[in-house]
Coordinates of N, CA and C in Angstrom, one line a residue:
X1 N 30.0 -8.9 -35.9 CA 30.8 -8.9 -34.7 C 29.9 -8.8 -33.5
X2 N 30.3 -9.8 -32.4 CA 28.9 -9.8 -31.1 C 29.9 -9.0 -30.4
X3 N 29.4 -8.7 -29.3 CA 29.9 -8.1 -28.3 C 29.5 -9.3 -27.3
X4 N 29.3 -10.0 -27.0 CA 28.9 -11.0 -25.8 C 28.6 -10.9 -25.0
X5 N 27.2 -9.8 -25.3 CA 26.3 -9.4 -23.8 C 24.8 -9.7 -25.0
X6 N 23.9 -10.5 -24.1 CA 22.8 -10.9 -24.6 C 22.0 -9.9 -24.8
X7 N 21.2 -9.5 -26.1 CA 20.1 -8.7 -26.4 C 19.5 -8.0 -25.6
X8 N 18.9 -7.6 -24.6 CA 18.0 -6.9 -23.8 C 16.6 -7.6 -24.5
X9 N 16.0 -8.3 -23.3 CA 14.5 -8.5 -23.1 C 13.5 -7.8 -22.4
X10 N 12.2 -7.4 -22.9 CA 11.4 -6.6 -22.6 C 10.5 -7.7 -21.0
X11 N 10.9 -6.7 -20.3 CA 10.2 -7.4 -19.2 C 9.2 -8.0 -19.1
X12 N 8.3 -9.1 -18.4 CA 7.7 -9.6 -18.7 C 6.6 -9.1 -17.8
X13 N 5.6 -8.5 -18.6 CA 4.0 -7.7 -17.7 C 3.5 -8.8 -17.3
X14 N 3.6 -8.4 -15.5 CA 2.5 -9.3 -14.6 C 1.2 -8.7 -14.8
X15 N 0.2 -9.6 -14.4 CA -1.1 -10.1 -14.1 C -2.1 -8.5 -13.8
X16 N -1.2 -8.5 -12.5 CA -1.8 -7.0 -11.9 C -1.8 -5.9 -13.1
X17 N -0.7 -5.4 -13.6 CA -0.8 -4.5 -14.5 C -1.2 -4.7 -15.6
X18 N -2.2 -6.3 -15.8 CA -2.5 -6.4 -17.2 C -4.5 -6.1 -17.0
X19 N -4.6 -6.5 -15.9 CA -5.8 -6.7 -15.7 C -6.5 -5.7 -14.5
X20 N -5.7 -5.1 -13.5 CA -6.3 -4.0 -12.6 C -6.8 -2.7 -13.6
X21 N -5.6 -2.0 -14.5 CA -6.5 -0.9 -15.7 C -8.0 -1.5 -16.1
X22 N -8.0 -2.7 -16.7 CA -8.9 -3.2 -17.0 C -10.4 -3.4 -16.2
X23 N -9.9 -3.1 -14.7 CA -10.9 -3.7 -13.9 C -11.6 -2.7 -13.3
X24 N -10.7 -1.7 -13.5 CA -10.8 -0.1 -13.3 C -11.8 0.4 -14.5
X25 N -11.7 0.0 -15.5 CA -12.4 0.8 -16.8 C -13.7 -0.1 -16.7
X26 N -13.8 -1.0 -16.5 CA -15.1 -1.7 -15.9 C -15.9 -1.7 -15.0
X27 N -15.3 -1.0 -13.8 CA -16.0 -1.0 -12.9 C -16.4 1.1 -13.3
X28 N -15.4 1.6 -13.8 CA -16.1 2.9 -14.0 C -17.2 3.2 -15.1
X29 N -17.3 2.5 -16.0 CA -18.1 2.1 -16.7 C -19.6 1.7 -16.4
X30 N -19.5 0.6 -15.1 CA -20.6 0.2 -14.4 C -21.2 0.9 -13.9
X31 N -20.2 2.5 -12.7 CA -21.2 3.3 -12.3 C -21.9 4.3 -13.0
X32 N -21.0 4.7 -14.2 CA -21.9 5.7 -14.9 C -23.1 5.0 -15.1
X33 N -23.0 3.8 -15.9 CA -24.3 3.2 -16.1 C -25.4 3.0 -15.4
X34 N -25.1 2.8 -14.1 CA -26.0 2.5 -12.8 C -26.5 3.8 -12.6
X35 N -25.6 5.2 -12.6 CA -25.8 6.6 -12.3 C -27.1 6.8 -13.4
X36 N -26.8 6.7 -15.0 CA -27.9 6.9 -15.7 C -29.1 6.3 -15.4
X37 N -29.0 4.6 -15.0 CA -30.6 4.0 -14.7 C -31.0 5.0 -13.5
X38 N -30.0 5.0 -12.4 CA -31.1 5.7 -11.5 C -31.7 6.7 -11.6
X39 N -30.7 7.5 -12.7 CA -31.1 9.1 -13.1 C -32.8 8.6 -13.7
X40 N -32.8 7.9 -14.5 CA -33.9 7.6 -15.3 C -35.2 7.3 -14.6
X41 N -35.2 6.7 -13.5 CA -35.6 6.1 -12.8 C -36.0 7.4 -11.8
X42 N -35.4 7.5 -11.2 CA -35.7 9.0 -9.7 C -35.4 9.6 -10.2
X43 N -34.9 10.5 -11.2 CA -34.5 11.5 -11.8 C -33.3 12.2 -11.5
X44 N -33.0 13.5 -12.2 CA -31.0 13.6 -12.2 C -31.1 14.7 -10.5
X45 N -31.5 15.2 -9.9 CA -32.0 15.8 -9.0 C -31.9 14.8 -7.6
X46 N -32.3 14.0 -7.8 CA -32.3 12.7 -6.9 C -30.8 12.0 -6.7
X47 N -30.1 12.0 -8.2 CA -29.1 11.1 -8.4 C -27.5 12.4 -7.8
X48 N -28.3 13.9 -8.0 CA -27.3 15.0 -7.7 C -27.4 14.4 -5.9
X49 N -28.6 14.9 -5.5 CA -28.3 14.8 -3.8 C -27.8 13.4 -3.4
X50 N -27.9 12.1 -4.1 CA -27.4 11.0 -3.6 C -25.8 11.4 -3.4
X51 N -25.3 11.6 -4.7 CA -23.9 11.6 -5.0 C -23.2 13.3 -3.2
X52 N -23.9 14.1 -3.6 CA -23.8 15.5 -2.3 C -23.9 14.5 -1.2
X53 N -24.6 13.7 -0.8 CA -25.1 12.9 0.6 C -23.7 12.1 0.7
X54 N -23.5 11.6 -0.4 CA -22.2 10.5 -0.3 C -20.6 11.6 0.0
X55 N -20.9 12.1 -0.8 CA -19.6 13.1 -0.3 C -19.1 14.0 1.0
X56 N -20.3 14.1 1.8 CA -20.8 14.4 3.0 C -20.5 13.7 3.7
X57 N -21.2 12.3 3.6 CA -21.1 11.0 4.7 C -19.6 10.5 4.4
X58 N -18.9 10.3 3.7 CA -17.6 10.1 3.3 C -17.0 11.0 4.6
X59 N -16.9 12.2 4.0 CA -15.8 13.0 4.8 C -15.9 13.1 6.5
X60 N -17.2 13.0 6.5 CA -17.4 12.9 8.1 C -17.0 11.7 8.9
X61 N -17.1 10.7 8.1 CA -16.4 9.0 8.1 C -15.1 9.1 8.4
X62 N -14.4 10.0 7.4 CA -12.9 9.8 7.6 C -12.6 11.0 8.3
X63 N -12.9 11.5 8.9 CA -12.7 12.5 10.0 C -13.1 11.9 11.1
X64 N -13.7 11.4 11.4 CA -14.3 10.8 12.6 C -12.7 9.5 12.5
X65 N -13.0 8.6 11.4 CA -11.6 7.6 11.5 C -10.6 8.5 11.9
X66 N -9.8 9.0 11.5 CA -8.2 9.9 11.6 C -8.6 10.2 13.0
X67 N -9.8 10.8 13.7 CA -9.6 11.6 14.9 C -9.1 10.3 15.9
X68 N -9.9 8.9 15.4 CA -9.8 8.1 16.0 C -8.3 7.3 16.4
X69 N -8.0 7.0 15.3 CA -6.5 6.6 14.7 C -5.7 7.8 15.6
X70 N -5.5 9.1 15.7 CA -4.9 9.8 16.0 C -4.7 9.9 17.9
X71 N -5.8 9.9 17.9 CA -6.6 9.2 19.4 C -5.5 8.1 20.0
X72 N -5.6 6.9 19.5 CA -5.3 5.9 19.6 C -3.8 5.6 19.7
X73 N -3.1 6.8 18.5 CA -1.4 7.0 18.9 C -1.4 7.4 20.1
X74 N -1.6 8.3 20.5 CA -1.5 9.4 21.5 C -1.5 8.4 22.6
X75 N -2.5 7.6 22.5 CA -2.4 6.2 24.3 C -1.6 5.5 24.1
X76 N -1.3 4.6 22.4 CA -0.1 3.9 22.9 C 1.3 4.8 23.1
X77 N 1.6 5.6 22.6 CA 2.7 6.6 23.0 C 2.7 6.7 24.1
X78 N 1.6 7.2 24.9 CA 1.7 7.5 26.4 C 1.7 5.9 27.0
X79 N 1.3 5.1 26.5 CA 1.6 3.7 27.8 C 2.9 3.2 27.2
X80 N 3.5 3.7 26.3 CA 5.0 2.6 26.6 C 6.0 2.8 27.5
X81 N 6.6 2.0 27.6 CA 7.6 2.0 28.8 C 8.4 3.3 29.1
X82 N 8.8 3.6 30.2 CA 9.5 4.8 30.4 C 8.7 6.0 30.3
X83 N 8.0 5.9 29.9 CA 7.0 7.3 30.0 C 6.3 7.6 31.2
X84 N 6.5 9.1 31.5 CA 5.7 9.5 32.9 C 4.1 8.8 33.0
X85 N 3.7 7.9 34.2 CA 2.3 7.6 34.3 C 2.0 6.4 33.4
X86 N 3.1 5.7 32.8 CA 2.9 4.2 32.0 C 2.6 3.3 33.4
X87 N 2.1 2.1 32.8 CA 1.8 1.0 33.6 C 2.9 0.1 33.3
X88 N 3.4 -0.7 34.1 CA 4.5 -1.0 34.1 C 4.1 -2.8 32.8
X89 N 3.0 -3.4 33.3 CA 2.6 -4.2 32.3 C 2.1 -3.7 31.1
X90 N 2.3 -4.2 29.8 CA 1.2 -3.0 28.5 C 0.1 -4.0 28.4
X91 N -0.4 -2.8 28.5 CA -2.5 -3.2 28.1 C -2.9 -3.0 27.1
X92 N -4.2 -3.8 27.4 CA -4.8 -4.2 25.5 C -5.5 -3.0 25.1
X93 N -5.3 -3.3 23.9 CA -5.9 -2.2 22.9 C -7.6 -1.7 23.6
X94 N -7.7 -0.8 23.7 CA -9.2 -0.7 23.9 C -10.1 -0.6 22.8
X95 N -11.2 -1.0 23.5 CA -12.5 -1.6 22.5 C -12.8 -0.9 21.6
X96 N -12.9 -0.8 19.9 CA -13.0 -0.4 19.2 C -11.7 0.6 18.7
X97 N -10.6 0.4 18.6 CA -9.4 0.9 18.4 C -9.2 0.1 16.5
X98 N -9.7 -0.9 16.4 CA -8.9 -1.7 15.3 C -10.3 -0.8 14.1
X99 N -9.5 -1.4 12.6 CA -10.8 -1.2 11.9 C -10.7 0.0 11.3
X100 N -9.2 1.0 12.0 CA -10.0 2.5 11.3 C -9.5 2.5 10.0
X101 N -8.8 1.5 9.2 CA -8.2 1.4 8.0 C -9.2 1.2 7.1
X102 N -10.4 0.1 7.6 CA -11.6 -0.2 6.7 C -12.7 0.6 6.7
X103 N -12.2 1.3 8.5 CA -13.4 3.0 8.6 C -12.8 3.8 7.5
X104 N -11.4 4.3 7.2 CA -11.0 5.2 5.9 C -11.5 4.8 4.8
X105 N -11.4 3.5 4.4 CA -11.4 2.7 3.2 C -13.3 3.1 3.1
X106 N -14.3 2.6 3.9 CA -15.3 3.4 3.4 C -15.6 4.9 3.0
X107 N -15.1 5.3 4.2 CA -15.5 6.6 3.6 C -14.6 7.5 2.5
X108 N -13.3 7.0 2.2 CA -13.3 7.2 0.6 C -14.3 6.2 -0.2
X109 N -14.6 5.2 -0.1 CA -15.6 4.7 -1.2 C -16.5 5.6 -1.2
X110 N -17.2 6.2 0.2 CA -18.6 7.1 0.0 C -18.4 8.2 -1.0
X111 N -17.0 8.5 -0.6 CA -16.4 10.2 -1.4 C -16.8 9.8 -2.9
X112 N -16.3 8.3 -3.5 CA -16.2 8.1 -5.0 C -17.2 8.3 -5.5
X113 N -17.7 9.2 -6.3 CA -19.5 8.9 -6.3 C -19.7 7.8 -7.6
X114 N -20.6 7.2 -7.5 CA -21.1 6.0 -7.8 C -22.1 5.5 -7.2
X115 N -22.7 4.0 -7.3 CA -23.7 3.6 -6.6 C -23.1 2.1 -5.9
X116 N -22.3 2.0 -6.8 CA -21.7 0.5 -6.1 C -20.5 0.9 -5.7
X117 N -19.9 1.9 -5.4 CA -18.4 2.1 -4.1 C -19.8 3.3 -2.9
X118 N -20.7 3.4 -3.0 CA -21.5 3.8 -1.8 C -21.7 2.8 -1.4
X119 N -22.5 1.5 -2.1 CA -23.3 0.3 -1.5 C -21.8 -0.3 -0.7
X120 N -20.2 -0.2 -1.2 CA -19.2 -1.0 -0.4 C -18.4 0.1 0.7
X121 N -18.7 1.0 0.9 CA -18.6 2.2 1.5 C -19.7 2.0 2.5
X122 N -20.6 1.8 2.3 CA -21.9 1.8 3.2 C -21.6 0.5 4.1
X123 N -21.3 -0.9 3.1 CA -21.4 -2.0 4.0 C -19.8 -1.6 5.2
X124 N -18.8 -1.1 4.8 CA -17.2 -1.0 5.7 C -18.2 -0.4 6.9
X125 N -19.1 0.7 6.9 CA -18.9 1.1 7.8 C -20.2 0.1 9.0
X126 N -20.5 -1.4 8.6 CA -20.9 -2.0 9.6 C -20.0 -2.5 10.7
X127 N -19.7 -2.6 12.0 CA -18.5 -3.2 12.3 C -18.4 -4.6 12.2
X128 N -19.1 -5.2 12.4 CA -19.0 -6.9 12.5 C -18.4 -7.1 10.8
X129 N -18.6 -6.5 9.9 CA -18.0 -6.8 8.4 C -16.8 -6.2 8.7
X130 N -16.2 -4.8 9.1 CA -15.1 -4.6 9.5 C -14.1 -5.6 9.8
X131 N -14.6 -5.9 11.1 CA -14.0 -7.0 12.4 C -13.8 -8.4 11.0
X132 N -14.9 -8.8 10.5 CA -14.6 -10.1 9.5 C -13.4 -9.7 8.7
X133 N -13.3 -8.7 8.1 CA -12.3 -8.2 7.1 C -10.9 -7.7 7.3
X134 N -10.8 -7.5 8.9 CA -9.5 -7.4 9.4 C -9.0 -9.2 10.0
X135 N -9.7 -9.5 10.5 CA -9.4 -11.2 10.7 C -9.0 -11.4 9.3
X136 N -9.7 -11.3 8.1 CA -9.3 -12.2 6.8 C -7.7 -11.5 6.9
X137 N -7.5 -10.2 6.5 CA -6.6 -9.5 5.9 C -5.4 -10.1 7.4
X138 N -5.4 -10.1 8.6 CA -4.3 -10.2 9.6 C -4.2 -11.9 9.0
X139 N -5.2 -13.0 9.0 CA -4.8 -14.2 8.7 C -4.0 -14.4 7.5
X140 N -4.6 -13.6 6.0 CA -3.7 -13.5 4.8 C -2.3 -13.0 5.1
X141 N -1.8 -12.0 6.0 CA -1.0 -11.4 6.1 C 0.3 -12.6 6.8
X142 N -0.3 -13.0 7.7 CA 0.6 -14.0 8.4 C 1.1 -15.0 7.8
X143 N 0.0 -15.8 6.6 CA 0.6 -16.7 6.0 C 1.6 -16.5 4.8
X144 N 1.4 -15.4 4.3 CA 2.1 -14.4 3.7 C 3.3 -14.4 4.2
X145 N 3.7 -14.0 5.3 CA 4.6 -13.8 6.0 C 5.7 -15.3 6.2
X146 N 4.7 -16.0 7.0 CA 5.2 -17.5 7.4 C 6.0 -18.0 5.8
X147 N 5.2 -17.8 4.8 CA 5.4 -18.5 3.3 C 7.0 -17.9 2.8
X148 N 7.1 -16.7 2.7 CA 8.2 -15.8 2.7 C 9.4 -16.2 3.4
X149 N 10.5 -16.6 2.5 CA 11.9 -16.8 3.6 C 12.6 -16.0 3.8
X150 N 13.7 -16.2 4.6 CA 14.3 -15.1 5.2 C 15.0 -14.2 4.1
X151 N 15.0 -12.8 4.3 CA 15.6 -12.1 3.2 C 15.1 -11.8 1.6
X152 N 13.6 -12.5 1.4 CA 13.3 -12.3 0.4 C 12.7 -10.7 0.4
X153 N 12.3 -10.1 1.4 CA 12.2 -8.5 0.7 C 13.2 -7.9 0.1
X154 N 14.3 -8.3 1.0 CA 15.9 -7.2 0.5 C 15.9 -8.2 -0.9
X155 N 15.9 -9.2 -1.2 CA 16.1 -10.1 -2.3 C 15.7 -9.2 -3.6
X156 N 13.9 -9.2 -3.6 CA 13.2 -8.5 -4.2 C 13.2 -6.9 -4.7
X157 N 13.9 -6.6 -3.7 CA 15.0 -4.7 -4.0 C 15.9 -4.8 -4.5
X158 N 16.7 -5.6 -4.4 CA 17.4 -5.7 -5.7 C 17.9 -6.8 -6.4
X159 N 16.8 -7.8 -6.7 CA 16.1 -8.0 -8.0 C 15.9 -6.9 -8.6
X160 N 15.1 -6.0 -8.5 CA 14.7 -4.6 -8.7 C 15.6 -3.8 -9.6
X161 N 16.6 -3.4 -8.6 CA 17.7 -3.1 -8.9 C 18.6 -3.6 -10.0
X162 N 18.6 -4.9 -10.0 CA 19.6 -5.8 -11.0 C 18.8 -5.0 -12.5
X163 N 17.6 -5.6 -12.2 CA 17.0 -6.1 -13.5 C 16.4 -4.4 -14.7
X164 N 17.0 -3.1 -13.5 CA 16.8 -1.7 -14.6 C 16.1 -2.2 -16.5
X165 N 15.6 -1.0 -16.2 CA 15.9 -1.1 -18.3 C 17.0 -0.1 -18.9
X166 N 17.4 0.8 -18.1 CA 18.4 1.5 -18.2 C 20.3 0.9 -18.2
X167 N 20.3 -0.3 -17.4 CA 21.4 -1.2 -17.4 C 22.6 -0.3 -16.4
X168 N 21.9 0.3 -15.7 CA 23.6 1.4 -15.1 C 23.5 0.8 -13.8
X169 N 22.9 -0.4 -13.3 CA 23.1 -1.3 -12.1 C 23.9 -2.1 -12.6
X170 N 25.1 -2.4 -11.6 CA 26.1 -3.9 -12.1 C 26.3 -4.6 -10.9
X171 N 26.1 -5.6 -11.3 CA 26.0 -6.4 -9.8 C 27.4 -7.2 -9.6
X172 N 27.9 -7.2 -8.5 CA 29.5 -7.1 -8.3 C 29.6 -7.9 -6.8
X173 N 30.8 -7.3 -6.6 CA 31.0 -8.4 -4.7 C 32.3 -7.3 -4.3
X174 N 33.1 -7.1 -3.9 CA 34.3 -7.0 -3.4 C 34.5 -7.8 -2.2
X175 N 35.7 -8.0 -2.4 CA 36.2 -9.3 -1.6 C 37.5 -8.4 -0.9
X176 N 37.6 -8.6 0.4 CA 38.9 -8.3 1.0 C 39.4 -9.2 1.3
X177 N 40.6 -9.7 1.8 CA 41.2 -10.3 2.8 C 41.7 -9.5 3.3
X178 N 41.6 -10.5 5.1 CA 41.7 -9.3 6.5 C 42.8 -9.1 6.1
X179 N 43.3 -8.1 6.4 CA 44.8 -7.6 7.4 C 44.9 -6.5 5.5
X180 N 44.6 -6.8 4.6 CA 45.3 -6.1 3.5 C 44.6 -4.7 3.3
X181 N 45.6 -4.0 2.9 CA 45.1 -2.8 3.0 C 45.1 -2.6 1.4
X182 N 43.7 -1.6 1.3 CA 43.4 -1.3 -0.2 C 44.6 -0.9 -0.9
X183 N 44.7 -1.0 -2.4 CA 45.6 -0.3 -3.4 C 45.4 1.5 -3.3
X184 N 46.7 2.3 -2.9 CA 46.4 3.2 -3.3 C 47.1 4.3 -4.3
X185 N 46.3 4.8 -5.0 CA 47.0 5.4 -6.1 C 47.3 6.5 -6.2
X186 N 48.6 7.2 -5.4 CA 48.9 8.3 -5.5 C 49.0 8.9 -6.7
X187 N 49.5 8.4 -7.9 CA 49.4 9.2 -8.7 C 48.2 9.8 -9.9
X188 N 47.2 9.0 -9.2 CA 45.5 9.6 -10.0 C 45.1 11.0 -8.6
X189 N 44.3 11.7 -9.3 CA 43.9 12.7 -8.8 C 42.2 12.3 -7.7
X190 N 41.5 13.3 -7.4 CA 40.4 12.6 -7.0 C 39.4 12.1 -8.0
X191 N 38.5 11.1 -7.8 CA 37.5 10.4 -8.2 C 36.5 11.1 -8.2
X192 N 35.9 11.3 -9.8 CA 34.5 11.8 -10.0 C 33.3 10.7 -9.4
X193 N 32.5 11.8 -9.1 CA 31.1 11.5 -8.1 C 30.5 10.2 -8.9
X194 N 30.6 8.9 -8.5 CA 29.4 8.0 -9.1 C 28.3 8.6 -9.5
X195 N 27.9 8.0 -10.8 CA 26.6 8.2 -11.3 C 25.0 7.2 -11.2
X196 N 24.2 7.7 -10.6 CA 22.9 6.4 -11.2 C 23.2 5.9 -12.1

């Protein structure tokens, strides 16, 4: 005897979650290895202060970013409209304002210790690679955007939603017509609390 609701299929694993673990265990892999040649090479004493130097330069990086970023609230907050001492036109960002996303992003790489998230930790904090890498990321972002039709985020929440493995989402409509007023049932008591 069926009941006439189709089997339950196991969702289907994207890309990302098949291959980012993977890319992770490879790239951790790579630093230890690189950590041993250098050990081998300049010795473990050399490879301690690199790793101390990196954790150092990291934190000072993202301290210096956040003071910046924090900085930078504080003026647009004070130039928007309505605020005592705003300028009545809004003005541009000042010089060196953008970027502190890729200033953080290095200096957690510095924090990571390794040799290759220092060498990409090292390069973020050039600015002209900065400045390149926020152009790429605002251009990806736009077309991104542009490509996307209307309502596909809320779409994608619940898709989300629909598609549970737990099955206690049902997807439904209610329909009124104007002027009718709901059914009501004096003789049931109150209604227990919906459940997830």
């Amino acid at each position: 005897m069926t009941t006439g609701t189709p089997p339950p299929t196991a969702p289907k694993r994207s890309r990302a979650r098949t291959f980012v673990p993977l890319a992770i265990a490879a790239w951790a892999v790579l630093e230890i290895w690189l950590l041993t040649v250098v050990a081998n090479a300049a010795g473990g004493f050399t490879v301690l202060l690199l790793l101390v130097a990196g954790i150092v330069l990291g934190a000072a990086v993202m301290k210096r970013a956040g003071r910046r970023a924090f900085r930078n609230l504080t003026e647009t907050l004070q130039r928007m409209p309505g605020q005592p001492g705003a300028a009545e036109a809004p003005q541009a960002a000042s010089p060196g304002s953008e970027g502190n996303g890729f200033l953080m992003l290095g200096g957690l790489l510095l924090i990571i210790p390794g040799v290759v998230s220092d060498a990409a930790g090292l390069l973020l904090l050039v600015p002209p690679v900065r400045s390149m890498l926020g152009r790429y990321a605002e251009r990806s972002l736009e077309r991104r955007m542009r490509a996307a039709g209307p309502g596909s985020l809320s779409d994608a929440f619940q898709q989300a939603r629909i598609h549970r493995p737990d099955g206690k989402v049902v997807q439904g409509e209610v329909i009124r017509q104007d002027g009718a007023q709901p059914d009501s049932r004096p003789d049931e008591g109150p209604r227990p609390p919906l459940t997830p």
